[in-house]
Coordinates of C-alpha atoms in Angstrom, one line a residue:
X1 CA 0.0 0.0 0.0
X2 CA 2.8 2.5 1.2
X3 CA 4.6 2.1 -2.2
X4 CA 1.1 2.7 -3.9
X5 CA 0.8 5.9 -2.8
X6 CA 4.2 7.1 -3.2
X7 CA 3.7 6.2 -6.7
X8 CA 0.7 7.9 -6.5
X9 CA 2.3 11.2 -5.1
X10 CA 5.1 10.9 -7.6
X11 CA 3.3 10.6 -10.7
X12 CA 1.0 14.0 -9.3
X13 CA 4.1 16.2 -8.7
X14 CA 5.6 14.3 -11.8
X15 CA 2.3 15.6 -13.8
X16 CA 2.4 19.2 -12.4
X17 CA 5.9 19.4 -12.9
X18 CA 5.7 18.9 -16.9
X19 CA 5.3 22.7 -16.6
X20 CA 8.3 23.5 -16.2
X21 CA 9.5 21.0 -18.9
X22 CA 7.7 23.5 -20.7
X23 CA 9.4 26.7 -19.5
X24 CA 13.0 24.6 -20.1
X25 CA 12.1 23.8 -23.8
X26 CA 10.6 27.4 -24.3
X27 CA 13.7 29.0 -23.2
X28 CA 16.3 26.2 -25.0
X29 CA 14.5 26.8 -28.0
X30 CA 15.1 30.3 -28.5
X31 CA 18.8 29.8 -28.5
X32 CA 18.9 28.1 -31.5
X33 CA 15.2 30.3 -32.9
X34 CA 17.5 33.7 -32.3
X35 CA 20.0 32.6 -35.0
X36 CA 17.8 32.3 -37.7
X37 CA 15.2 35.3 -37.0
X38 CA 17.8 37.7 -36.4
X39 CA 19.3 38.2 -39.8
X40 CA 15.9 37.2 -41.2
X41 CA 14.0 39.7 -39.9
X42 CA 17.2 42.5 -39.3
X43 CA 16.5 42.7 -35.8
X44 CA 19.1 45.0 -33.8
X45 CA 20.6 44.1 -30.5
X46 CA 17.0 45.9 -29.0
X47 CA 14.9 43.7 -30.7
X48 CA 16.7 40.5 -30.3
X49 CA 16.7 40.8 -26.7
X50 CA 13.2 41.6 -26.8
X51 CA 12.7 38.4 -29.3
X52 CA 13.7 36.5 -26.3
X53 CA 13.1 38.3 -22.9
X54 CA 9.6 39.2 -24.3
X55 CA 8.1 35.9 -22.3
X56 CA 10.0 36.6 -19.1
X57 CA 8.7 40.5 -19.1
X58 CA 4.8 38.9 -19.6
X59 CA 5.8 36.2 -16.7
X60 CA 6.5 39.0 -14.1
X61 CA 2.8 39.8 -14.6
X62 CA 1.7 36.4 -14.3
X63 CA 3.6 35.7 -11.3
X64 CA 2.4 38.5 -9.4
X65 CA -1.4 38.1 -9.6
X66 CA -1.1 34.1 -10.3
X67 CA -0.1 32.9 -6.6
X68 CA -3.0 34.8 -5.6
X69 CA -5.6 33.6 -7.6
X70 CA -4.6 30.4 -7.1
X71 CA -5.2 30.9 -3.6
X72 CA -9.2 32.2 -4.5
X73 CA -9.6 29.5 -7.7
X74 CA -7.6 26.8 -6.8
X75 CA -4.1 26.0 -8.0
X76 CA -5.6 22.9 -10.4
X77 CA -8.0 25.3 -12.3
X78 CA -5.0 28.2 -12.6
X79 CA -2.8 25.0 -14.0
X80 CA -5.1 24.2 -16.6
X81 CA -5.2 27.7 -18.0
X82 CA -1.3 27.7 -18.3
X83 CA -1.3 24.4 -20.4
X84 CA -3.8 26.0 -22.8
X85 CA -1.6 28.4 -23.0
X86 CA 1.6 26.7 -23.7
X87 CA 0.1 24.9 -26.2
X88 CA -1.4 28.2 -27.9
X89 CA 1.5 29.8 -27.9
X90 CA 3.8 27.3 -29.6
X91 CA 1.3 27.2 -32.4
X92 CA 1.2 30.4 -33.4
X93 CA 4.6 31.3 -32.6
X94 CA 5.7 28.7 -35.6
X95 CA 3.2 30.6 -37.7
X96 CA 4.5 33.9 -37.0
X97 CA 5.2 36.4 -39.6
X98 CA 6.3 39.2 -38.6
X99 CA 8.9 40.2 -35.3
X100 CA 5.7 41.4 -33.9
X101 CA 3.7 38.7 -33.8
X102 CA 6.8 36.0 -33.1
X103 CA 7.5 38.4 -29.2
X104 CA 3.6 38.9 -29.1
X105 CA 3.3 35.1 -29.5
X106 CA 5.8 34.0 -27.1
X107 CA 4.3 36.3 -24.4
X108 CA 1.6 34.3 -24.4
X109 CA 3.8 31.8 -23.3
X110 CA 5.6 33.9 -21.0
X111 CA 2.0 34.1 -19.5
X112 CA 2.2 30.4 -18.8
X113 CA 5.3 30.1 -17.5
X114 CA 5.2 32.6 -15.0
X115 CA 2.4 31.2 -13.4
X116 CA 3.8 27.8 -13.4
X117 CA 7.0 28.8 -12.5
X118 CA 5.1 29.9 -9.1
X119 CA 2.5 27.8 -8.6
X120 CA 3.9 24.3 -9.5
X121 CA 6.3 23.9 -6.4
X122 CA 3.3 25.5 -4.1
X123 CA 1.3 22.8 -5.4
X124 CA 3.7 20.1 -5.0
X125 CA 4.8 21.1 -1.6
X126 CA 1.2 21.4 -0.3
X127 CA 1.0 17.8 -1.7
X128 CA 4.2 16.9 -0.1
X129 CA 5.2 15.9 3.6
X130 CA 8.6 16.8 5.2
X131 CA 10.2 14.0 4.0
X132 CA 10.3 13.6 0.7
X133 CA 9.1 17.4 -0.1
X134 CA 12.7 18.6 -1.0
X135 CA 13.2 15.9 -3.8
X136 CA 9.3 16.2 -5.2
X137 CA 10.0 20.1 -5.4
X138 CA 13.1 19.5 -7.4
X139 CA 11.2 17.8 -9.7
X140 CA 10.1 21.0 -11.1
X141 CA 14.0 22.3 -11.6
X142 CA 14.8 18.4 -13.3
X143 CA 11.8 19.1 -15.7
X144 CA 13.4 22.5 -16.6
X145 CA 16.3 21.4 -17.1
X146 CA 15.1 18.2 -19.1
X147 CA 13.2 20.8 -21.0
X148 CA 16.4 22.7 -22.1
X149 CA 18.1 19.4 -23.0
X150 CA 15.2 18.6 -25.3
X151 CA 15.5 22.1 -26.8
X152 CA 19.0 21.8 -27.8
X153 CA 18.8 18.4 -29.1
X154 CA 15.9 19.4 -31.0
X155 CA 17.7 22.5 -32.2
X156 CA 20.9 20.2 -33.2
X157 CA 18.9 17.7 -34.9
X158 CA 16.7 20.4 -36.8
X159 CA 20.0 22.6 -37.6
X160 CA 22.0 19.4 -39.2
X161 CA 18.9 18.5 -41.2
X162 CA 18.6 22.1 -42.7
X163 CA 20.5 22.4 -45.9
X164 CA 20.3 23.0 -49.6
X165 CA 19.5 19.0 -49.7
X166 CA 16.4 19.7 -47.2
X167 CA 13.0 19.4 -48.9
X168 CA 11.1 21.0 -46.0
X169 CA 14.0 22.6 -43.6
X170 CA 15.6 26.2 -44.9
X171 CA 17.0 29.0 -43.2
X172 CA 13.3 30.7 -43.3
X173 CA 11.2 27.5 -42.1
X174 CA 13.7 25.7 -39.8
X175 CA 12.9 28.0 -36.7
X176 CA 9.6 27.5 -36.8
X177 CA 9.6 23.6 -36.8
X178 CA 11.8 24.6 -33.6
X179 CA 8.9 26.6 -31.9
X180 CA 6.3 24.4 -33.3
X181 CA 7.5 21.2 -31.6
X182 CA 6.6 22.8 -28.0
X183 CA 2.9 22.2 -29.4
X184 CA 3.5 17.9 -28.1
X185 CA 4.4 18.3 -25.0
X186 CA 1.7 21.0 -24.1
X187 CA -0.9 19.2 -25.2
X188 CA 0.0 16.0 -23.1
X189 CA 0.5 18.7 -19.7
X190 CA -3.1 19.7 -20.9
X191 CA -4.7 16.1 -20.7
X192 CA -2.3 14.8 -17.6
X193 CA -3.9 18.0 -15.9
X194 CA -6.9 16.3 -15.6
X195 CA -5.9 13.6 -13.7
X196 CA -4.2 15.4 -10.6
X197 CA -6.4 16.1 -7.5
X198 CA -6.5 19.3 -5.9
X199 CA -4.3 20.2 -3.4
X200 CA -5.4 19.4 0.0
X201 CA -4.0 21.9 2.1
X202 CA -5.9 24.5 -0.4
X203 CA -9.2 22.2 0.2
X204 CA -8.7 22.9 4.1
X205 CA -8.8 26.4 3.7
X206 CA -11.7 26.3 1.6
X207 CA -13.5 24.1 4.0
X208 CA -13.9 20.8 1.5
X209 CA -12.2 18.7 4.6
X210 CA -13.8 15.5 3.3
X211 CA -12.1 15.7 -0.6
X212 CA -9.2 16.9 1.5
X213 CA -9.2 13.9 3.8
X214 CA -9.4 11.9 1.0
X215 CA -6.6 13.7 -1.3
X216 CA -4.2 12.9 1.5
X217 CA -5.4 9.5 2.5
X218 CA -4.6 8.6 -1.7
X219 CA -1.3 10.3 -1.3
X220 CA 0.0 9.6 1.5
X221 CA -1.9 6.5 3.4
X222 CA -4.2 6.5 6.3
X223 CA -1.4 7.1 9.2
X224 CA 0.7 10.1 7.5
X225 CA -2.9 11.6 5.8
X226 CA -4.3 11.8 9.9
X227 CA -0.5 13.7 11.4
X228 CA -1.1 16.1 7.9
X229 CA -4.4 16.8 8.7
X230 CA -3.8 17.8 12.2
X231 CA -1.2 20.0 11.5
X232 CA -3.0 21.6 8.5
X233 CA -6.1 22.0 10.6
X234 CA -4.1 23.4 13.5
X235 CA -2.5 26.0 11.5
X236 CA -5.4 27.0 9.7
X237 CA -7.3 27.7 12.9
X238 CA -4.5 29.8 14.1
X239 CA -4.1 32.0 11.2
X240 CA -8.5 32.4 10.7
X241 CA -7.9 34.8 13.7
X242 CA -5.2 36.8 11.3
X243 CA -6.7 39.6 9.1
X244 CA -7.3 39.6 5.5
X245 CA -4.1 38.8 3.4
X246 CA -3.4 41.9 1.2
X247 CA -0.3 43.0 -0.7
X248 CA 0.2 45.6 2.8
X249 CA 0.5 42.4 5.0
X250 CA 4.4 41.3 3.7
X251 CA 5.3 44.9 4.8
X252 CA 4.8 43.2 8.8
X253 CA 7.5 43.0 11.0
X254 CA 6.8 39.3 11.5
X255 CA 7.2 38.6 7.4
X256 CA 10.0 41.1 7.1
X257 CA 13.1 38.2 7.3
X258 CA 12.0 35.6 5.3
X259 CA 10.7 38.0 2.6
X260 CA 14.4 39.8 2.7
X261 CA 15.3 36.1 2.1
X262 CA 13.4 35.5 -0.6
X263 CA 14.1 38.7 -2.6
X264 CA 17.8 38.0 -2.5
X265 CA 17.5 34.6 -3.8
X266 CA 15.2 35.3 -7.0
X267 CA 17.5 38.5 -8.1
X268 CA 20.7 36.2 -7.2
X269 CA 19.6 33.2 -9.0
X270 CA 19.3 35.5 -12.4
X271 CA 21.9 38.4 -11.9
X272 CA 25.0 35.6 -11.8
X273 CA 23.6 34.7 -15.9
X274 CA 21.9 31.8 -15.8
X275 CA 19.4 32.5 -18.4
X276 CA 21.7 34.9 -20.4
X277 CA 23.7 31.4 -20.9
X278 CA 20.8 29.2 -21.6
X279 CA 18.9 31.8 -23.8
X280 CA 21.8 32.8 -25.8
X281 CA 23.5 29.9 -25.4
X282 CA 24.3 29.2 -29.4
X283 CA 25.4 32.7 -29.9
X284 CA 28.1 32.7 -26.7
X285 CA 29.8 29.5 -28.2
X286 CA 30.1 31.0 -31.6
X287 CA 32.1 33.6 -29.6
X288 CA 34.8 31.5 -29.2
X289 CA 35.3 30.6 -32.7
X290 CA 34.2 27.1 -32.8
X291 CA 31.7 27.6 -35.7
X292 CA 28.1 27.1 -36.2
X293 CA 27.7 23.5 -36.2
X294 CA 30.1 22.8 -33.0
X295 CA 27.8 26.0 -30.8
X296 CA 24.6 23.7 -31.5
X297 CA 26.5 20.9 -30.5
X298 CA 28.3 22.0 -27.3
X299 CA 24.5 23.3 -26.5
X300 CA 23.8 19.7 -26.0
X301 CA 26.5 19.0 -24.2
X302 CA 25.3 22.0 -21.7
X303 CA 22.1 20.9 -20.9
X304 CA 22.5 16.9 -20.6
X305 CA 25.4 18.4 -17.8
X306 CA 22.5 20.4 -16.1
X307 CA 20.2 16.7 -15.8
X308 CA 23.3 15.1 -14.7
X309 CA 24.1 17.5 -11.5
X310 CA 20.0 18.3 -10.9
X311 CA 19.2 14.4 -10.9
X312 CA 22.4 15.1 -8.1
X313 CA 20.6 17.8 -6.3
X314 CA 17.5 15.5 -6.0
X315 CA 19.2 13.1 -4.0
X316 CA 21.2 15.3 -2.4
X317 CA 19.1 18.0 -1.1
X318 CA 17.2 16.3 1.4
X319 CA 20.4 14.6 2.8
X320 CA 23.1 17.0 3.0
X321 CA 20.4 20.3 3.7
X322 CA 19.4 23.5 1.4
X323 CA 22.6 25.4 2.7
X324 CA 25.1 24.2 1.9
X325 CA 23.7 23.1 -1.5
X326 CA 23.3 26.6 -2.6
X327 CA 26.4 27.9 -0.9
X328 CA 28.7 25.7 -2.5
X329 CA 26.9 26.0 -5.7
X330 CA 27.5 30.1 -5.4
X331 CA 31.2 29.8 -5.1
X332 CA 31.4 27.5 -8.0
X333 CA 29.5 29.9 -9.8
X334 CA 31.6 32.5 -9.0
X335 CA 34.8 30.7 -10.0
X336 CA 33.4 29.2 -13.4
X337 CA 32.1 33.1 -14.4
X338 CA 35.9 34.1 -13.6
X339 CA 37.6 31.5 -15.8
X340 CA 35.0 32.7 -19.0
X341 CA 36.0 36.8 -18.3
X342 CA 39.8 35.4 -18.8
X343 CA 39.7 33.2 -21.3
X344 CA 37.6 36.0 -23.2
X345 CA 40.0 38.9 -21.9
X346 CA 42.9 36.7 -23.5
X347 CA 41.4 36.9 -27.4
X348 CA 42.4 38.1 -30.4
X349 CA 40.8 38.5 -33.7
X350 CA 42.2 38.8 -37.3
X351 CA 41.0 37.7 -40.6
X352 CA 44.2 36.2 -42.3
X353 CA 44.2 36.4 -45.9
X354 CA 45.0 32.8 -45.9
X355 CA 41.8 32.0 -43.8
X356 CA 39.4 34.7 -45.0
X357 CA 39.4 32.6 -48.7
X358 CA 36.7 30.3 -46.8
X359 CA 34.7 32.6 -46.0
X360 CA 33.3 33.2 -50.0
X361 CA 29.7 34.0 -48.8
X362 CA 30.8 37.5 -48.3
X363 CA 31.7 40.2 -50.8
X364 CA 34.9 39.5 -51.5
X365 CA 36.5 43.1 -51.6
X366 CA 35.3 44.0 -48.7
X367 CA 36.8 40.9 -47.2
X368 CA 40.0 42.2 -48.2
X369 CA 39.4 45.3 -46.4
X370 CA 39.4 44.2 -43.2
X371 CA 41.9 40.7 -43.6
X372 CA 45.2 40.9 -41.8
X373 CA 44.5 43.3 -39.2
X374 CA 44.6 42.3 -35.6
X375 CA 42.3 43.2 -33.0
X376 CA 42.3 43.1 -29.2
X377 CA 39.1 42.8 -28.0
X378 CA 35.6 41.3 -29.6
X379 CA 33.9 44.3 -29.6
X380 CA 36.4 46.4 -31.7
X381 CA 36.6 43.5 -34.5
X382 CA 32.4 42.9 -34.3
X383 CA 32.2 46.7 -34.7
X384 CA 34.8 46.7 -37.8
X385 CA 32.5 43.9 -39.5
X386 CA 29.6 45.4 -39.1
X387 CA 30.6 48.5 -40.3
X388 CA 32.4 46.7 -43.1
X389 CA 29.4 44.4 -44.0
X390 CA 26.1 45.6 -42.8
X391 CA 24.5 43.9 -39.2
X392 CA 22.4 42.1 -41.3
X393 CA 25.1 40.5 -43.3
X394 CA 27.3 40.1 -40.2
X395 CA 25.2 38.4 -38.3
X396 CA 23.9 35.8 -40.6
X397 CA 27.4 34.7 -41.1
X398 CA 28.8 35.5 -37.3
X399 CA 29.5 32.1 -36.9
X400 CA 31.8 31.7 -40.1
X401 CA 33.9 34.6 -39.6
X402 CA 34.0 34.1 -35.7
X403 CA 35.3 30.7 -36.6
X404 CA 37.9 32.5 -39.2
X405 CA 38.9 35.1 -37.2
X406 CA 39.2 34.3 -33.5
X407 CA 42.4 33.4 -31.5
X408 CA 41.5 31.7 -28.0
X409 CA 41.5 28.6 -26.1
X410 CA 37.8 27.8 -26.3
X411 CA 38.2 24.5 -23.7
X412 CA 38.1 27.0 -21.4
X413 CA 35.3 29.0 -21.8
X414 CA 33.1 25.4 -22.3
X415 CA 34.7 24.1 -19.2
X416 CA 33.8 27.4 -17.5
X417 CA 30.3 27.5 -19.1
X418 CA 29.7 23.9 -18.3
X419 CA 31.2 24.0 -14.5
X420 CA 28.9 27.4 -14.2
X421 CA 25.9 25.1 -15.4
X422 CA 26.5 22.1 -13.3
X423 CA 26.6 24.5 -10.1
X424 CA 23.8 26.3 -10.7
X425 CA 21.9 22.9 -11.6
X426 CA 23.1 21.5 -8.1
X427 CA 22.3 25.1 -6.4
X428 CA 20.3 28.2 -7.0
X429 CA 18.4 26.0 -9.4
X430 CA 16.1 23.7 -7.8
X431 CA 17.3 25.4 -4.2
X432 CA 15.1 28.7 -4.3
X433 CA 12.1 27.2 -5.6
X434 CA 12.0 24.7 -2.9
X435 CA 12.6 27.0 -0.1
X436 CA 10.5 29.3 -1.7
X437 CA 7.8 26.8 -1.3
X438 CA 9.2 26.1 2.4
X439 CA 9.5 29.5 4.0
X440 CA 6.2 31.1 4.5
X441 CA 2.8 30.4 5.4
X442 CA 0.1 28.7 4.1
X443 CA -1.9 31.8 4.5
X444 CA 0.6 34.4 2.2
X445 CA 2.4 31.6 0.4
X446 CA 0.7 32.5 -2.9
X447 CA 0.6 36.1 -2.7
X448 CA 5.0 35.5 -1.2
X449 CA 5.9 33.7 -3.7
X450 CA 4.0 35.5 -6.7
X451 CA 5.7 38.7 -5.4
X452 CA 8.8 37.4 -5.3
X453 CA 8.5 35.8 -8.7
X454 CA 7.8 38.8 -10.4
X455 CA 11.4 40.3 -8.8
X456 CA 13.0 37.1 -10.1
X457 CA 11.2 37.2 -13.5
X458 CA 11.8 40.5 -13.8
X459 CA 15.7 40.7 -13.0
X460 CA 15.8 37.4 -16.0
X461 CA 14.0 40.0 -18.4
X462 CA 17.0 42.7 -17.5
X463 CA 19.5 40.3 -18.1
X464 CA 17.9 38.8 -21.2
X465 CA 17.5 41.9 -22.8
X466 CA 20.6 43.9 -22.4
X467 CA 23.0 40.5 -22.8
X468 CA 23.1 41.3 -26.4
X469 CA 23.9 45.0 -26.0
X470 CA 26.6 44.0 -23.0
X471 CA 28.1 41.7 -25.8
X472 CA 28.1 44.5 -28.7
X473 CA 29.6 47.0 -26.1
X474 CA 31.3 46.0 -22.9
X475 CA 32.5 42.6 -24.7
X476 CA 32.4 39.2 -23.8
X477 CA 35.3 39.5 -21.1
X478 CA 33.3 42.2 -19.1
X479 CA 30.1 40.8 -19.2
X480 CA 31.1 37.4 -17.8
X481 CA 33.4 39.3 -15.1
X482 CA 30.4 40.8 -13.9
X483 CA 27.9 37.6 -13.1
X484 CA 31.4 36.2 -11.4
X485 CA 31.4 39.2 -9.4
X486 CA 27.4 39.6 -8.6
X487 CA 27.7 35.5 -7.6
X488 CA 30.6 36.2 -4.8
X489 CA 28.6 39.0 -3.8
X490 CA 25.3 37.0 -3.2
X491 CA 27.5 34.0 -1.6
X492 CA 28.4 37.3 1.2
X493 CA 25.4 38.1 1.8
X494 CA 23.6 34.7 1.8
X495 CA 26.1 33.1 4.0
X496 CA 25.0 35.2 7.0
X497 CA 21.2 35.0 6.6
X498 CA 20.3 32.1 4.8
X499 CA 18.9 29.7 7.2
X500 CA 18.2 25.5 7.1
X501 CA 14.8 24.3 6.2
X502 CA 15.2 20.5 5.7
X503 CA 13.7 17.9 7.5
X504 CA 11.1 20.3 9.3
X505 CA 6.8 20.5 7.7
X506 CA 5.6 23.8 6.9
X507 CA 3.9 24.2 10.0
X508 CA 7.1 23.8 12.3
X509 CA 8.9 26.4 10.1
X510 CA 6.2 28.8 10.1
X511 CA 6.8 28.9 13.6
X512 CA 10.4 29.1 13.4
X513 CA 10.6 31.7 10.9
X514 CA 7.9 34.0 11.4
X515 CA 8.4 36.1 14.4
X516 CA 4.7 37.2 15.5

């Protein structure tokens, strides 16, 4: 019977989870969407970084006011909506034809994630009991990050298959067989949906005790549903003598260090780059000069390392504590940032006349005026080509010339990119959300968390949309120098506040950590 159930409670946070699979193919995608739909529809460094931190700017929205009506809907009903939504999006993104209706489409699907972003580890920790709630949290982070594997595999295959021999795949239809795919997966979330109960510990609060009795009885058996209940019916009967929750309330003095907490975590888990490196992922391995081919492949590469070391967190952060998990993880960070800023900082670029012979998709006698001289720094030889060959022209063939041009051990900016990605995967990644989930309330847990979100959502829009503009004018070196910097910083800081939530049910650390 026990096994039964935890099968049962599995395959429910497994279900609600697929979300963020969603979020992690969304945002994989676009890595490999961006290189095509740039030069095809001449986007500047604005627009690109709109092209892709259009969903996160929608998805600050959505995780403001989506904890909250979760908590007066339901978060099942609110769930439902997003998988619609997913599924809309992807279909007409692939469809789009114009830049405007490409960043209008995939707002739609910011929408989505936003909301499951917040309300998918809410869910599964109101489903979950102190034991196991750390790993069935994490779940959400392993589904992201199986998402972005899924991308970049699918924008590896789709990129090898498009050629002058392709009868369907060109450079104008091969993005949007990469959008379109999201389409599968969103309508399975949809019909899985259906099948997942509601969460109990919402059901208390909304006075349905006997589908919530039962919900926890399936999930967890009769002996573990009866301690849940008594602890979920003892804290709701303390906090019915609380006033009204309102947006006012996480101003209280009582609120005031866990909120501080929480803050720090979202705009620390996006400042240090993470989503600069999966969402422009393609483009910062072209950097190095490894070609075209080799970024999509070394995209793979980064995303089956962030399943390896999040599968690792899932074992891990129930054993060895959310602490020093994301500590560790921070200084990594830190280090693997570092070792990208020098390896950039060490460059050099020059079109030799010997080299610049391959590169016969450009005009020729402007090739010639720009072979054999040496540059510094990335931004000063980017800046020469454009000027030289248009942005347009440029960056259609970045890759190529890149390739031609640069002078650089690129080992170490993939070991530093991949050692970066295995930290965060162990750390910040599946670490916030779960003690996001952990640290407040039943009562303001949906309003928290969807204020919270919206900081974290909208620090990832920031650092999504000036990435490209960072590149073009501070240059690789300095922009990777400054997430190594921001992630010592947040390891300062978080070292003396960030307190240990495993082993403990909501209930116990509500009282810990809310100081009435």
């Amino acid at each position: 019977m026990d096994r039964v159930v935890r099968r049962k409670t599995f395959f429910v946070a497994l279900v609600v989870s697929i979300g963020g699979f969603l979020f992690g193919f969304d945002a994989g995608i676009i890595s490999g969407v961006i290189s095509y739909v740039t030069p095809e529809f001449g986007l500047n460094d604005a627009q690109t970084g709109w092209a892709v931190s259009s969903p996160s700017f929608a998805a600050m929205f959505s995780m403001l006011f989506a904890g909250r009506l979760s908590d007066m809907l339901g978060r099942k009903k609110i769930l439902l909506v997003v998988a619609f939504l997913y599924a809309l999006s992807a279909l007409l993104s692939a469809y789009a034809s114009s830049y405007e209706m490409l960043y209008i489409t995939r707002m739609i699907g910011g929408v989505a994630f936003g909301a499951a972003l917040v309300l998918a580890p809410t869910y599964i920790a109101e489903i979950s009991n102190a034991e196991n709630r750390g790993k069935l949290v994490s779940m959400q982070q392993l589904n992201i990050v199986l998402g972005f594997f899924a991308a970049f595999l699918c924008n590896n295959i789709l990129n090898g298959l498009n050629g002058p021999g392709s009868l369907y795949l060109n450079d104008q239809t091969v993005w949007r067989w990469m959008l379109g795919v999201e389409l599968f997966p969103a309508l399975l979330y949809l019909i899985l949906m259906f099948f997942v109960p509601r969460s109990p510990r919402w059901l208390y609060q909304k006075n349905f005790k006997e589908e919530a009795k039962a919900v926890l009885i399936s999930l967890h058996g009769i002996e573990k549903a009866e301690a849940e209940e008594e602890s979920i019916e003892r804290n709701i009967e303390a906090q019915s003598k609380n006033k009204e929750v309102s947006i006012m309330t996480l101003l209280k003095p009582s609120l005031r260090f866990v909120l501080v907490v929480g803050l720090i975590l979202g705009v620390i888990q996006q400042v240090t780059g993470i989503n600069a490196v999966y969402f422009y992922a393609t483009s910062i391995f072209k950097q190095t000069g490894i070609g075209t081919d080799a970024a999509f492949t070394s995209g793979v590469l980064l995303s089956f390392t962030t399943v390896v070391f999040t599968v690792l967190a899932l074992f891990l952060i129930d054993r060895l504590g959310r602490r020093p998990l994301l500590l560790s993880g921070l200084v990594g960070i830190g280090i693997s940032m570092l070792l990208c800023a020098y390896a950039f900082n060490n460059a050099t670029y020059e079109l030799k006349t010997e080299t610049s012979g391959n590169l016969n998709m450009l005009d020729q006698d402007k090739l010639f005026q720009v072979s054999n001289i040496k540059f510094e720094n990335d931004v000063d030889f980017k800046n020469a080509m454009k000027s030289t060959f248009g942005i347009r022209e440029f960056t259609k063939n970045e890759g190529a010339i890149m390739e031609a041009a640069t002078t650089m051990n690129p080992n170490l900016v993939l070991i530093g990119i991949l050692g970066f990605i295995a930290c965060f995967a162990f750390s910040l990644g599946p670490v916030m959300w779960v003690m996001l989930s952990e640290m407040y309330p039943n009562k303001y847990r949906g309003l928290v968390i969807g204020v919270i979100g919206f900081v974290n959502s909208l620090a990832s829009w920031l650092v999504q949309q000036f990435f490209p503009w960072e590149l073009s004018n501070l240059g690789n070196a300095m922009s990777f120098f400054i997430f190594g910097v921001l992630a010592i910083i947040g390891f300062a800081v978080l070292y003396r506040i960030l307190p240990e939530t495993k082993g403990k049910s909501l209930e116990e650390l509500e009282k810990e950590l809310i100081r009435e």
